[in-house]
Each structure stands twice: as structure tokens, then as C-alpha cells.
Amino acid sequence: ALMGGSEAPASRPKFKVGEHVWVPAALLTGDRPHALVRLKVREQLGRSVVVDDRDGVFARVSSRRAHHDDMGFLVLRVGDMQTEMTLLDPLAKSVLQYLRLLIPDDILHTLNARTEEEIERYFKTDGAKISHLVLIGHGTSTSLKTLGNELSGNRLGDLMAGSKKPKIVISLACETGKAGFGRGVSVSEHCQDFVAPFGAAHGAAASYFLQTLLHNHLLRAHGFKTSARIANDATEGTTFRHRRDGEMLK
């Protein structure tokens, strides 16, 4: 057991005793079904937390390696009835299967939508559950294509209203990283960070980018900006742009 210790507690602890946090399974004992595990904080020791591990054993983990309990992912596939089977479905399945290895199903949500109305309805009823939004669809420099219409970045930002806190939005749709769409999403008060391909993005590259970004951000504890840069550098043939409050981050 690791309870106790002589370190003085941090002046502004990241977590409170008794709350639950998500911790990388690699820092714990034994096999785990998911790469992130939800555990209770037993003690705060300086810049570390002590959490339940298993069988009465505790683990001491750096606070920067743990994440708050308000995590929820939505994989939003916006279909067009033309390339769904050949591109959108395989990409969505790739993303979904990776996330099912990363987190439990109860915080992983999916929506296959073709219209703006379907997207709006979801966020009105379940938007507060979502901290990370993954967009899969066909994009342009100014919009995300829906069935018979186009969804602007500003409008998508409006649709995300009702959230507990601003969301991280990762778009895998081509060209949505350009200012016409990306700035509109990222200036929304409901968006914390927005990252998307600047030009065309092959489905295989888009899936790899997402997995690399989340691995570095959630498991290796890099900041989102650093994680986006690492993923961008590692992805061949596609450039992703990261925006925050409308501004593009280098």
C-alpha cells in the first residue's frame, strides 16, 4: 500500500479526495480491459494522487497522468448515402474499435446522422455527456456536408450548446481545418480545441492521426497542443490544423 507520506499537499490540488479519475492501465497492476481505468482518489500527495488499484492495494500516480471523470466521447458520422459503405463506415468502425480499447462502452457514444436536425436533437438531449467529439464525414473549406445541405462551422458550434464544459472537437473530414469552417467551430464558447485536416485526408491517415493524438494526450499525458503536433508530424500525406478560440496554433 502507498497511503501516507511526508510530502506537503499541493496548494491547488488537481483532484479532490473521494472523486473518481481516469488513470492509464499501464500504471496499474494486472490486466485491464481498457487502456484507461476509472478509480477513486484516496489521498493527495503533492503533485500525485493515491488511487485504489485492486485487492486492497493502492497506486500512486502523477496528477498529470490522471484525467477528470467528466469524460465522454461521441463518434458522429455524417452520412451522404453515396460513400458510406466504402469510406465513412470503415473509418467510423476503425475509430470506434480503437476507442473501445481505450475507454468503456458506457462513456462511448455513436450517432449516424444525415441531417442537421438529427445532430441538433442529439445535442439537446445528450450533449452534456460529451467531452470529445469526433467528426466523420465529407467536408469542404466552409462546411460539413449533410444530406441535401451543408453545415457551417458556426452552426455546428451553436448545435453544441448545453454542454457541461467546452468540448474537444476532432474532425476527420477533408478540408474542415481551413478557416472557413474551422474558425467558425473554434470561436464557439462550446468548443475548447478544434483540430482537422487542412486538405484531403485519406481514411487510413485520418484514423492513424486520431489514434496517435489520443494516445499521446490521454495515455502519455502530453497537453492537447503537443499531442496534436506529435500526431500531425507522424501522419504522412495529410496536414492537420489546430485552432483554439478561432486562432490557429503553430
JSON list of C-alpha atoms in Angstrom, two decimals:
[
{"chain": "A", "resi": 1, "resn": "ALA", "atom": "CA", "xyz": [0.00, 0.00, 0.00]},
{"chain": "A", "resi": 2, "resn": "LEU", "atom": "CA", "xyz": [1.12, 3.55, -0.70]},
{"chain": "A", "resi": 3, "resn": "MET", "atom": "CA", "xyz": [-1.08, 5.51, 1.68]},
{"chain": "A", "resi": 4, "resn": "GLY", "atom": "CA", "xyz": [0.64, 8.12, 3.77]},
{"chain": "A", "resi": 5, "resn": "GLY", "atom": "CA", "xyz": [3.79, 10.10, 3.08]},
{"chain": "A", "resi": 6, "resn": "SER", "atom": "CA", "xyz": [5.62, 13.20, 4.16]},
{"chain": "A", "resi": 7, "resn": "GLU", "atom": "CA", "xyz": [5.12, 15.39, 1.09]},
{"chain": "A", "resi": 8, "resn": "ALA", "atom": "CA", "xyz": [3.18, 18.60, 1.61]},
{"chain": "A", "resi": 9, "resn": "PRO", "atom": "CA", "xyz": [-0.03, 18.72, -0.45]},
{"chain": "A", "resi": 10, "resn": "ALA", "atom": "CA", "xyz": [-0.08, 20.95, -3.49]},
{"chain": "A", "resi": 11, "resn": "SER", "atom": "CA", "xyz": [-1.54, 24.39, -2.88]},
{"chain": "A", "resi": 12, "resn": "ARG", "atom": "CA", "xyz": [-4.11, 23.85, -5.62]},
{"chain": "A", "resi": 13, "resn": "PRO", "atom": "CA", "xyz": [-4.67, 20.12, -5.99]},
{"chain": "A", "resi": 14, "resn": "LYS", "atom": "CA", "xyz": [-5.98, 19.00, -9.35]},
{"chain": "A", "resi": 15, "resn": "PHE", "atom": "CA", "xyz": [-8.30, 16.45, -7.74]},
{"chain": "A", "resi": 16, "resn": "LYS", "atom": "CA", "xyz": [-10.22, 16.05, -4.50]},
{"chain": "A", "resi": 17, "resn": "VAL", "atom": "CA", "xyz": [-10.15, 13.08, -2.18]},
{"chain": "A", "resi": 18, "resn": "GLY", "atom": "CA", "xyz": [-13.15, 10.87, -2.91]},
{"chain": "A", "resi": 19, "resn": "GLU", "atom": "CA", "xyz": [-13.65, 11.82, -6.56]},
{"chain": "A", "resi": 20, "resn": "HIS", "atom": "CA", "xyz": [-13.08, 9.41, -9.43]},
{"chain": "A", "resi": 21, "resn": "VAL", "atom": "CA", "xyz": [-10.39, 9.86, -12.05]},
{"chain": "A", "resi": 22, "resn": "TRP", "atom": "CA", "xyz": [-9.27, 8.07, -15.21]},
{"chain": "A", "resi": 23, "resn": "VAL", "atom": "CA", "xyz": [-5.78, 6.55, -14.96]},
{"chain": "A", "resi": 24, "resn": "PRO", "atom": "CA", "xyz": [-3.73, 4.75, -17.66]},
{"chain": "A", "resi": 25, "resn": "ALA", "atom": "CA", "xyz": [-3.85, 1.00, -17.10]},
{"chain": "A", "resi": 26, "resn": "ALA", "atom": "CA", "xyz": [-0.09, 0.82, -17.76]},
{"chain": "A", "resi": 27, "resn": "LEU", "atom": "CA", "xyz": [0.47, 2.47, -14.36]},
{"chain": "A", "resi": 28, "resn": "LEU", "atom": "CA", "xyz": [-1.54, -0.18, -12.51]},
{"chain": "A", "resi": 29, "resn": "THR", "atom": "CA", "xyz": [-1.13, -3.86, -11.67]},
{"chain": "A", "resi": 30, "resn": "GLY", "atom": "CA", "xyz": [-2.65, -6.74, -13.59]},
{"chain": "A", "resi": 31, "resn": "ASP", "atom": "CA", "xyz": [-4.52, -6.91, -16.89]},
{"chain": "A", "resi": 32, "resn": "ARG", "atom": "CA", "xyz": [-7.25, -4.38, -17.66]},
{"chain": "A", "resi": 33, "resn": "PRO", "atom": "CA", "xyz": [-9.84, -4.48, -20.44]},
{"chain": "A", "resi": 34, "resn": "HIS", "atom": "CA", "xyz": [-9.37, -0.79, -21.28]},
{"chain": "A", "resi": 35, "resn": "ALA", "atom": "CA", "xyz": [-6.34, 1.46, -21.53]},
{"chain": "A", "resi": 36, "resn": "LEU", "atom": "CA", "xyz": [-7.97, 3.99, -19.17]},
{"chain": "A", "resi": 37, "resn": "VAL", "atom": "CA", "xyz": [-9.34, 2.86, -15.81]},
{"chain": "A", "resi": 38, "resn": "ARG", "atom": "CA", "xyz": [-11.76, 4.75, -13.54]},
{"chain": "A", "resi": 39, "resn": "LEU", "atom": "CA", "xyz": [-10.57, 4.77, -9.91]},
{"chain": "A", "resi": 40, "resn": "LYS", "atom": "CA", "xyz": [-11.28, 6.66, -6.71]},
{"chain": "A", "resi": 41, "resn": "VAL", "atom": "CA", "xyz": [-8.79, 9.17, -5.26]},
{"chain": "A", "resi": 42, "resn": "ARG", "atom": "CA", "xyz": [-7.83, 8.15, -1.73]},
{"chain": "A", "resi": 43, "resn": "GLU", "atom": "CA", "xyz": [-5.19, 10.76, -1.00]},
{"chain": "A", "resi": 44, "resn": "GLN", "atom": "CA", "xyz": [-3.46, 13.78, -2.50]},
{"chain": "A", "resi": 45, "resn": "LEU", "atom": "CA", "xyz": [0.32, 13.82, -2.09]},
{"chain": "A", "resi": 46, "resn": "GLY", "atom": "CA", "xyz": [1.96, 16.89, -3.57]},
{"chain": "A", "resi": 47, "resn": "ARG", "atom": "CA", "xyz": [1.66, 16.50, -7.33]},
{"chain": "A", "resi": 48, "resn": "SER", "atom": "CA", "xyz": [0.47, 12.92, -7.09]},
{"chain": "A", "resi": 49, "resn": "VAL", "atom": "CA", "xyz": [-2.73, 11.12, -6.17]},
{"chain": "A", "resi": 50, "resn": "VAL", "atom": "CA", "xyz": [-3.16, 7.79, -4.45]},
{"chain": "A", "resi": 51, "resn": "VAL", "atom": "CA", "xyz": [-5.90, 5.69, -6.06]},
{"chain": "A", "resi": 52, "resn": "ASP", "atom": "CA", "xyz": [-7.46, 2.29, -5.48]},
{"chain": "A", "resi": 53, "resn": "ASP", "atom": "CA", "xyz": [-5.70, -0.30, -7.57]},
{"chain": "A", "resi": 54, "resn": "ARG", "atom": "CA", "xyz": [-7.11, -3.74, -6.70]},
{"chain": "A", "resi": 55, "resn": "ASP", "atom": "CA", "xyz": [-7.31, -6.23, -3.81]},
{"chain": "A", "resi": 56, "resn": "GLY", "atom": "CA", "xyz": [-6.63, -3.56, -1.19]},
{"chain": "A", "resi": 57, "resn": "VAL", "atom": "CA", "xyz": [-3.54, -2.28, -2.95]},
{"chain": "A", "resi": 58, "resn": "PHE", "atom": "CA", "xyz": [-3.14, 1.40, -3.79]},
{"chain": "A", "resi": 59, "resn": "ALA", "atom": "CA", "xyz": [-1.20, 3.07, -6.58]},
{"chain": "A", "resi": 60, "resn": "ARG", "atom": "CA", "xyz": [0.49, 6.45, -6.55]},
{"chain": "A", "resi": 61, "resn": "VAL", "atom": "CA", "xyz": [0.11, 8.29, -9.83]},
{"chain": "A", "resi": 62, "resn": "SER", "atom": "CA", "xyz": [1.31, 11.68, -11.01]},
{"chain": "A", "resi": 63, "resn": "SER", "atom": "CA", "xyz": [-1.66, 14.05, -11.19]},
{"chain": "A", "resi": 64, "resn": "ARG", "atom": "CA", "xyz": [-0.73, 14.95, -14.77]},
{"chain": "A", "resi": 65, "resn": "ARG", "atom": "CA", "xyz": [-1.28, 11.30, -15.79]},
{"chain": "A", "resi": 66, "resn": "ALA", "atom": "CA", "xyz": [-4.85, 11.29, -14.43]},
{"chain": "A", "resi": 67, "resn": "HIS", "atom": "CA", "xyz": [-7.97, 12.79, -16.03]},
{"chain": "A", "resi": 68, "resn": "HIS", "atom": "CA", "xyz": [-11.22, 14.13, -14.59]},
{"chain": "A", "resi": 69, "resn": "ASP", "atom": "CA", "xyz": [-14.31, 11.95, -14.50]},
{"chain": "A", "resi": 70, "resn": "ASP", "atom": "CA", "xyz": [-16.39, 14.07, -16.89]},
{"chain": "A", "resi": 71, "resn": "MET", "atom": "CA", "xyz": [-15.09, 12.25, -19.97]},
{"chain": "A", "resi": 72, "resn": "GLY", "atom": "CA", "xyz": [-17.43, 11.15, -22.76]},
{"chain": "A", "resi": 73, "resn": "PHE", "atom": "CA", "xyz": [-16.79, 10.52, -26.45]},
{"chain": "A", "resi": 74, "resn": "LEU", "atom": "CA", "xyz": [-19.20, 10.92, -29.35]},
{"chain": "A", "resi": 75, "resn": "VAL", "atom": "CA", "xyz": [-18.31, 9.49, -32.76]},
{"chain": "A", "resi": 76, "resn": "LEU", "atom": "CA", "xyz": [-20.56, 11.46, -35.11]},
{"chain": "A", "resi": 77, "resn": "ARG", "atom": "CA", "xyz": [-20.71, 10.00, -38.62]},
{"chain": "A", "resi": 78, "resn": "VAL", "atom": "CA", "xyz": [-22.47, 12.37, -41.03]},
{"chain": "A", "resi": 79, "resn": "GLY", "atom": "CA", "xyz": [-23.57, 10.25, -43.99]},
{"chain": "A", "resi": 80, "resn": "ASP", "atom": "CA", "xyz": [-24.26, 11.12, -47.62]},
{"chain": "A", "resi": 81, "resn": "MET", "atom": "CA", "xyz": [-25.88, 7.84, -48.86]},
{"chain": "A", "resi": 82, "resn": "GLN", "atom": "CA", "xyz": [-23.13, 7.55, -51.51]},
{"chain": "A", "resi": 83, "resn": "THR", "atom": "CA", "xyz": [-19.76, 6.77, -49.90]},
{"chain": "A", "resi": 84, "resn": "GLU", "atom": "CA", "xyz": [-20.96, 5.44, -46.56]},
{"chain": "A", "resi": 85, "resn": "MET", "atom": "CA", "xyz": [-20.07, 1.79, -47.22]},
{"chain": "A", "resi": 86, "resn": "THR", "atom": "CA", "xyz": [-16.74, 2.44, -48.95]},
{"chain": "A", "resi": 87, "resn": "LEU", "atom": "CA", "xyz": [-15.29, 5.23, -46.80]},
{"chain": "A", "resi": 88, "resn": "LEU", "atom": "CA", "xyz": [-17.35, 6.57, -43.92]},
{"chain": "A", "resi": 89, "resn": "ASP", "atom": "CA", "xyz": [-18.35, 3.22, -42.39]},
{"chain": "A", "resi": 90, "resn": "PRO", "atom": "CA", "xyz": [-14.82, 1.71, -42.44]},
{"chain": "A", "resi": 91, "resn": "LEU", "atom": "CA", "xyz": [-13.37, 4.90, -40.94]},
{"chain": "A", "resi": 92, "resn": "ALA", "atom": "CA", "xyz": [-16.06, 5.09, -38.26]},
{"chain": "A", "resi": 93, "resn": "LYS", "atom": "CA", "xyz": [-15.54, 1.42, -37.38]},
{"chain": "A", "resi": 94, "resn": "SER", "atom": "CA", "xyz": [-11.77, 1.93, -37.14]},
{"chain": "A", "resi": 95, "resn": "VAL", "atom": "CA", "xyz": [-12.21, 4.88, -34.80]},
{"chain": "A", "resi": 96, "resn": "LEU", "atom": "CA", "xyz": [-14.86, 3.11, -32.76]},
{"chain": "A", "resi": 97, "resn": "GLN", "atom": "CA", "xyz": [-12.84, -0.06, -32.27]},
{"chain": "A", "resi": 98, "resn": "TYR", "atom": "CA", "xyz": [-9.81, 1.93, -31.11]},
{"chain": "A", "resi": 99, "resn": "LEU", "atom": "CA", "xyz": [-11.94, 3.87, -28.64]},
{"chain": "A", "resi": 100, "resn": "ARG", "atom": "CA", "xyz": [-13.47, 0.63, -27.32]},
{"chain": "A", "resi": 101, "resn": "LEU", "atom": "CA", "xyz": [-9.95, -0.46, -26.40]},
{"chain": "A", "resi": 102, "resn": "LEU", "atom": "CA", "xyz": [-9.26, 2.91, -24.80]},
{"chain": "A", "resi": 103, "resn": "ILE", "atom": "CA", "xyz": [-12.43, 3.51, -22.75]},
{"chain": "A", "resi": 104, "resn": "PRO", "atom": "CA", "xyz": [-15.51, 1.58, -21.54]},
{"chain": "A", "resi": 105, "resn": "ASP", "atom": "CA", "xyz": [-18.64, 1.49, -23.67]},
{"chain": "A", "resi": 106, "resn": "ASP", "atom": "CA", "xyz": [-20.68, 3.48, -21.14]},
{"chain": "A", "resi": 107, "resn": "ILE", "atom": "CA", "xyz": [-18.77, 6.68, -21.96]},
{"chain": "A", "resi": 108, "resn": "LEU", "atom": "CA", "xyz": [-18.55, 5.97, -25.70]},
{"chain": "A", "resi": 109, "resn": "HIS", "atom": "CA", "xyz": [-21.48, 7.14, -27.83]},
{"chain": "A", "resi": 110, "resn": "THR", "atom": "CA", "xyz": [-22.18, 6.99, -31.55]},
{"chain": "A", "resi": 111, "resn": "LEU", "atom": "CA", "xyz": [-24.54, 8.86, -33.85]},
{"chain": "A", "resi": 112, "resn": "ASN", "atom": "CA", "xyz": [-25.06, 8.08, -37.52]},
{"chain": "A", "resi": 113, "resn": "ALA", "atom": "CA", "xyz": [-26.78, 11.19, -38.83]},
{"chain": "A", "resi": 114, "resn": "ARG", "atom": "CA", "xyz": [-27.60, 12.57, -42.26]},
{"chain": "A", "resi": 115, "resn": "THR", "atom": "CA", "xyz": [-29.36, 15.81, -41.37]},
{"chain": "A", "resi": 116, "resn": "GLU", "atom": "CA", "xyz": [-28.74, 18.84, -39.21]},
{"chain": "A", "resi": 117, "resn": "GLU", "atom": "CA", "xyz": [-31.98, 18.14, -37.35]},
{"chain": "A", "resi": 118, "resn": "GLU", "atom": "CA", "xyz": [-30.69, 14.76, -36.15]},
{"chain": "A", "resi": 119, "resn": "ILE", "atom": "CA", "xyz": [-27.50, 16.34, -34.86]},
{"chain": "A", "resi": 120, "resn": "GLU", "atom": "CA", "xyz": [-29.40, 19.14, -33.13]},
{"chain": "A", "resi": 121, "resn": "ARG", "atom": "CA", "xyz": [-31.76, 16.67, -31.47]},
{"chain": "A", "resi": 122, "resn": "TYR", "atom": "CA", "xyz": [-28.88, 14.63, -30.08]},
{"chain": "A", "resi": 123, "resn": "PHE", "atom": "CA", "xyz": [-27.06, 17.58, -28.53]},
{"chain": "A", "resi": 124, "resn": "LYS", "atom": "CA", "xyz": [-30.24, 18.90, -26.95]},
{"chain": "A", "resi": 125, "resn": "THR", "atom": "CA", "xyz": [-30.85, 15.62, -25.14]},
{"chain": "A", "resi": 126, "resn": "ASP", "atom": "CA", "xyz": [-27.39, 14.09, -24.63]},
{"chain": "A", "resi": 127, "resn": "GLY", "atom": "CA", "xyz": [-24.84, 16.81, -25.38]},
{"chain": "A", "resi": 128, "resn": "ALA", "atom": "CA", "xyz": [-23.92, 17.27, -21.73]},
{"chain": "A", "resi": 129, "resn": "LYS", "atom": "CA", "xyz": [-22.39, 13.76, -21.68]},
{"chain": "A", "resi": 130, "resn": "ILE", "atom": "CA", "xyz": [-19.80, 14.62, -24.30]},
{"chain": "A", "resi": 131, "resn": "SER", "atom": "CA", "xyz": [-16.30, 15.99, -23.72]},
{"chain": "A", "resi": 132, "resn": "HIS", "atom": "CA", "xyz": [-14.75, 14.80, -27.01]},
{"chain": "A", "resi": 133, "resn": "LEU", "atom": "CA", "xyz": [-16.49, 14.96, -30.38]},
{"chain": "A", "resi": 134, "resn": "VAL", "atom": "CA", "xyz": [-15.07, 13.01, -33.35]},
{"chain": "A", "resi": 135, "resn": "LEU", "atom": "CA", "xyz": [-16.50, 14.13, -36.71]},
{"chain": "A", "resi": 136, "resn": "ILE", "atom": "CA", "xyz": [-16.55, 11.71, -39.64]},
{"chain": "A", "resi": 137, "resn": "GLY", "atom": "CA", "xyz": [-17.98, 12.87, -42.94]},
{"chain": "A", "resi": 138, "resn": "HIS", "atom": "CA", "xyz": [-17.30, 14.84, -46.09]},
{"chain": "A", "resi": 139, "resn": "GLY", "atom": "CA", "xyz": [-16.14, 18.39, -45.66]},
{"chain": "A", "resi": 140, "resn": "THR", "atom": "CA", "xyz": [-15.29, 21.49, -47.63]},
{"chain": "A", "resi": 141, "resn": "SER", "atom": "CA", "xyz": [-13.35, 24.59, -46.66]},
{"chain": "A", "resi": 142, "resn": "THR", "atom": "CA", "xyz": [-16.58, 26.12, -45.32]},
{"chain": "A", "resi": 143, "resn": "SER", "atom": "CA", "xyz": [-18.90, 23.28, -44.32]},
{"chain": "A", "resi": 144, "resn": "LEU", "atom": "CA", "xyz": [-19.62, 19.70, -43.35]},
{"chain": "A", "resi": 145, "resn": "LYS", "atom": "CA", "xyz": [-21.86, 18.05, -45.92]},
{"chain": "A", "resi": 146, "resn": "THR", "atom": "CA", "xyz": [-25.21, 16.71, -44.74]},
{"chain": "A", "resi": 147, "resn": "LEU", "atom": "CA", "xyz": [-27.93, 15.11, -46.84]},
{"chain": "A", "resi": 148, "resn": "GLY", "atom": "CA", "xyz": [-29.07, 17.81, -49.26]},
{"chain": "A", "resi": 149, "resn": "ASN", "atom": "CA", "xyz": [-27.49, 20.60, -47.26]},
{"chain": "A", "resi": 150, "resn": "GLU", "atom": "CA", "xyz": [-24.25, 21.94, -45.76]},
{"chain": "A", "resi": 151, "resn": "LEU", "atom": "CA", "xyz": [-23.49, 22.58, -42.10]},
{"chain": "A", "resi": 152, "resn": "SER", "atom": "CA", "xyz": [-21.28, 25.60, -41.40]},
{"chain": "A", "resi": 153, "resn": "GLY", "atom": "CA", "xyz": [-18.70, 25.75, -38.63]},
{"chain": "A", "resi": 154, "resn": "ASN", "atom": "CA", "xyz": [-20.62, 28.49, -36.83]},
{"chain": "A", "resi": 155, "resn": "ARG", "atom": "CA", "xyz": [-23.80, 26.42, -36.94]},
{"chain": "A", "resi": 156, "resn": "LEU", "atom": "CA", "xyz": [-22.05, 23.33, -35.58]},
{"chain": "A", "resi": 157, "resn": "GLY", "atom": "CA", "xyz": [-20.73, 25.47, -32.73]},
{"chain": "A", "resi": 158, "resn": "ASP", "atom": "CA", "xyz": [-24.30, 26.56, -31.98]},
{"chain": "A", "resi": 159, "resn": "LEU", "atom": "CA", "xyz": [-25.54, 22.97, -32.02]},
{"chain": "A", "resi": 160, "resn": "MET", "atom": "CA", "xyz": [-23.09, 22.01, -29.27]},
{"chain": "A", "resi": 161, "resn": "ALA", "atom": "CA", "xyz": [-24.88, 24.26, -26.76]},
{"chain": "A", "resi": 162, "resn": "GLY", "atom": "CA", "xyz": [-25.99, 22.79, -23.47]},
{"chain": "A", "resi": 163, "resn": "SER", "atom": "CA", "xyz": [-22.68, 21.16, -22.61]},
{"chain": "A", "resi": 164, "resn": "LYS", "atom": "CA", "xyz": [-21.21, 20.96, -19.14]},
{"chain": "A", "resi": 165, "resn": "LYS", "atom": "CA", "xyz": [-17.99, 22.39, -20.48]},
{"chain": "A", "resi": 166, "resn": "PRO", "atom": "CA", "xyz": [-16.41, 23.21, -23.87]},
{"chain": "A", "resi": 167, "resn": "LYS", "atom": "CA", "xyz": [-15.65, 20.15, -26.00]},
{"chain": "A", "resi": 168, "resn": "ILE", "atom": "CA", "xyz": [-12.55, 18.96, -27.78]},
{"chain": "A", "resi": 169, "resn": "VAL", "atom": "CA", "xyz": [-13.59, 18.56, -31.43]},
{"chain": "A", "resi": 170, "resn": "ILE", "atom": "CA", "xyz": [-11.53, 16.32, -33.71]},
{"chain": "A", "resi": 171, "resn": "SER", "atom": "CA", "xyz": [-12.73, 16.44, -37.30]},
{"chain": "A", "resi": 172, "resn": "LEU", "atom": "CA", "xyz": [-11.55, 13.80, -39.76]},
{"chain": "A", "resi": 173, "resn": "ALA", "atom": "CA", "xyz": [-13.47, 15.37, -42.66]},
{"chain": "A", "resi": 174, "resn": "CYS", "atom": "CA", "xyz": [-11.40, 16.75, -45.55]},
{"chain": "A", "resi": 175, "resn": "GLU", "atom": "CA", "xyz": [-10.61, 20.49, -45.63]},
{"chain": "A", "resi": 176, "resn": "THR", "atom": "CA", "xyz": [-12.50, 21.30, -42.42]},
{"chain": "A", "resi": 177, "resn": "GLY", "atom": "CA", "xyz": [-9.25, 22.56, -40.92]},
{"chain": "A", "resi": 178, "resn": "LYS", "atom": "CA", "xyz": [-9.41, 25.61, -43.17]},
{"chain": "A", "resi": 179, "resn": "ALA", "atom": "CA", "xyz": [-10.52, 28.90, -41.66]},
{"chain": "A", "resi": 180, "resn": "GLY", "atom": "CA", "xyz": [-13.93, 28.96, -43.32]},
{"chain": "A", "resi": 181, "resn": "PHE", "atom": "CA", "xyz": [-15.12, 26.02, -41.24]},
{"chain": "A", "resi": 182, "resn": "GLY", "atom": "CA", "xyz": [-12.53, 25.55, -38.51]},
{"chain": "A", "resi": 183, "resn": "ARG", "atom": "CA", "xyz": [-12.59, 29.10, -37.22]},
{"chain": "A", "resi": 184, "resn": "GLY", "atom": "CA", "xyz": [-16.37, 29.02, -37.02]},
{"chain": "A", "resi": 185, "resn": "VAL", "atom": "CA", "xyz": [-16.32, 25.95, -34.78]},
{"chain": "A", "resi": 186, "resn": "SER", "atom": "CA", "xyz": [-13.42, 27.04, -32.60]},
{"chain": "A", "resi": 187, "resn": "VAL", "atom": "CA", "xyz": [-14.77, 30.50, -31.77]},
{"chain": "A", "resi": 188, "resn": "SER", "atom": "CA", "xyz": [-17.82, 28.88, -30.20]},
{"chain": "A", "resi": 189, "resn": "GLU", "atom": "CA", "xyz": [-17.96, 29.03, -26.42]},
{"chain": "A", "resi": 190, "resn": "HIS", "atom": "CA", "xyz": [-18.83, 25.32, -26.59]},
{"chain": "A", "resi": 191, "resn": "CYS", "atom": "CA", "xyz": [-15.50, 24.37, -28.22]},
{"chain": "A", "resi": 192, "resn": "GLN", "atom": "CA", "xyz": [-12.24, 24.10, -26.27]},
{"chain": "A", "resi": 193, "resn": "ASP", "atom": "CA", "xyz": [-9.96, 22.88, -29.07]},
{"chain": "A", "resi": 194, "resn": "PHE", "atom": "CA", "xyz": [-10.58, 22.09, -32.73]},
{"chain": "A", "resi": 195, "resn": "VAL", "atom": "CA", "xyz": [-8.29, 20.05, -34.96]},
{"chain": "A", "resi": 196, "resn": "ALA", "atom": "CA", "xyz": [-8.97, 18.97, -38.55]},
{"chain": "A", "resi": 197, "resn": "PRO", "atom": "CA", "xyz": [-7.26, 18.22, -41.89]},
{"chain": "A", "resi": 198, "resn": "PHE", "atom": "CA", "xyz": [-6.32, 21.27, -43.92]},
{"chain": "A", "resi": 199, "resn": "GLY", "atom": "CA", "xyz": [-6.70, 19.44, -47.23]},
{"chain": "A", "resi": 200, "resn": "ALA", "atom": "CA", "xyz": [-7.72, 15.99, -48.39]},
{"chain": "A", "resi": 201, "resn": "ALA", "atom": "CA", "xyz": [-7.30, 13.22, -45.82]},
{"chain": "A", "resi": 202, "resn": "HIS", "atom": "CA", "xyz": [-7.28, 9.54, -46.66]},
{"chain": "A", "resi": 203, "resn": "GLY", "atom": "CA", "xyz": [-9.34, 7.46, -44.25]},
{"chain": "A", "resi": 204, "resn": "ALA", "atom": "CA", "xyz": [-6.31, 5.41, -43.16]},
{"chain": "A", "resi": 205, "resn": "ALA", "atom": "CA", "xyz": [-4.30, 8.55, -42.38]},
{"chain": "A", "resi": 206, "resn": "ALA", "atom": "CA", "xyz": [-7.22, 10.14, -40.53]},
{"chain": "A", "resi": 207, "resn": "SER", "atom": "CA", "xyz": [-7.67, 7.07, -38.32]},
{"chain": "A", "resi": 208, "resn": "TYR", "atom": "CA", "xyz": [-3.95, 6.96, -37.56]},
{"chain": "A", "resi": 209, "resn": "PHE", "atom": "CA", "xyz": [-3.90, 10.67, -36.69]},
{"chain": "A", "resi": 210, "resn": "LEU", "atom": "CA", "xyz": [-6.74, 10.29, -34.21]},
{"chain": "A", "resi": 211, "resn": "GLN", "atom": "CA", "xyz": [-5.20, 7.29, -32.51]},
{"chain": "A", "resi": 212, "resn": "THR", "atom": "CA", "xyz": [-1.78, 8.94, -32.24]},
{"chain": "A", "resi": 213, "resn": "LEU", "atom": "CA", "xyz": [-3.28, 12.15, -30.85]},
{"chain": "A", "resi": 214, "resn": "LEU", "atom": "CA", "xyz": [-5.36, 10.40, -28.17]},
{"chain": "A", "resi": 215, "resn": "HIS", "atom": "CA", "xyz": [-2.55, 8.04, -27.22]},
{"chain": "A", "resi": 216, "resn": "ASN", "atom": "CA", "xyz": [-0.25, 10.96, -26.52]},
{"chain": "A", "resi": 217, "resn": "HIS", "atom": "CA", "xyz": [-2.90, 13.10, -24.85]},
{"chain": "A", "resi": 218, "resn": "LEU", "atom": "CA", "xyz": [-4.72, 10.57, -22.66]},
{"chain": "A", "resi": 219, "resn": "LEU", "atom": "CA", "xyz": [-2.10, 7.89, -22.03]},
{"chain": "A", "resi": 220, "resn": "ARG", "atom": "CA", "xyz": [1.23, 9.75, -22.20]},
{"chain": "A", "resi": 221, "resn": "ALA", "atom": "CA", "xyz": [-0.18, 12.91, -20.54]},
{"chain": "A", "resi": 222, "resn": "HIS", "atom": "CA", "xyz": [1.01, 15.41, -23.12]},
{"chain": "A", "resi": 223, "resn": "GLY", "atom": "CA", "xyz": [-1.04, 18.57, -23.44]},
{"chain": "A", "resi": 224, "resn": "PHE", "atom": "CA", "xyz": [-3.56, 18.63, -26.29]},
{"chain": "A", "resi": 225, "resn": "LYS", "atom": "CA", "xyz": [-1.49, 21.13, -28.28]},
{"chain": "A", "resi": 226, "resn": "THR", "atom": "CA", "xyz": [1.64, 18.98, -28.02]},
{"chain": "A", "resi": 227, "resn": "SER", "atom": "CA", "xyz": [-0.32, 15.81, -28.79]},
{"chain": "A", "resi": 228, "resn": "ALA", "atom": "CA", "xyz": [-1.82, 17.36, -31.92]},
{"chain": "A", "resi": 229, "resn": "ARG", "atom": "CA", "xyz": [1.65, 18.40, -33.09]},
{"chain": "A", "resi": 230, "resn": "ILE", "atom": "CA", "xyz": [3.11, 14.93, -32.50]},
{"chain": "A", "resi": 231, "resn": "ALA", "atom": "CA", "xyz": [0.22, 13.29, -34.36]},
{"chain": "A", "resi": 232, "resn": "ASN", "atom": "CA", "xyz": [0.50, 15.76, -37.22]},
{"chain": "A", "resi": 233, "resn": "ASP", "atom": "CA", "xyz": [4.24, 15.16, -37.59]},
{"chain": "A", "resi": 234, "resn": "ALA", "atom": "CA", "xyz": [3.68, 11.38, -37.59]},
{"chain": "A", "resi": 235, "resn": "THR", "atom": "CA", "xyz": [0.91, 11.34, -40.23]},
{"chain": "A", "resi": 236, "resn": "GLU", "atom": "CA", "xyz": [2.15, 11.10, -43.82]},
{"chain": "A", "resi": 237, "resn": "GLY", "atom": "CA", "xyz": [0.42, 12.96, -46.64]},
{"chain": "A", "resi": 238, "resn": "THR", "atom": "CA", "xyz": [-2.05, 14.95, -44.55]},
{"chain": "A", "resi": 239, "resn": "THR", "atom": "CA", "xyz": [-1.67, 18.17, -42.59]},
{"chain": "A", "resi": 240, "resn": "PHE", "atom": "CA", "xyz": [-3.95, 18.83, -39.63]},
{"chain": "A", "resi": 241, "resn": "ARG", "atom": "CA", "xyz": [-4.55, 22.32, -38.25]},
{"chain": "A", "resi": 242, "resn": "HIS", "atom": "CA", "xyz": [-5.22, 23.07, -34.59]},
{"chain": "A", "resi": 243, "resn": "ARG", "atom": "CA", "xyz": [-7.36, 26.05, -33.58]},
{"chain": "A", "resi": 244, "resn": "ARG", "atom": "CA", "xyz": [-8.32, 27.49, -30.22]},
{"chain": "A", "resi": 245, "resn": "ASP", "atom": "CA", "xyz": [-10.65, 30.49, -29.83]},
{"chain": "A", "resi": 246, "resn": "GLY", "atom": "CA", "xyz": [-10.56, 30.91, -33.59]},
{"chain": "A", "resi": 247, "resn": "GLU", "atom": "CA", "xyz": [-6.78, 31.28, -33.78]},
{"chain": "A", "resi": 248, "resn": "MET", "atom": "CA", "xyz": [-4.55, 28.71, -35.45]},
{"chain": "A", "resi": 249, "resn": "LEU", "atom": "CA", "xyz": [-1.87, 27.34, -33.16]},
{"chain": "A", "resi": 250, "resn": "LYS", "atom": "CA", "xyz": [1.56, 26.69, -34.61]}
]
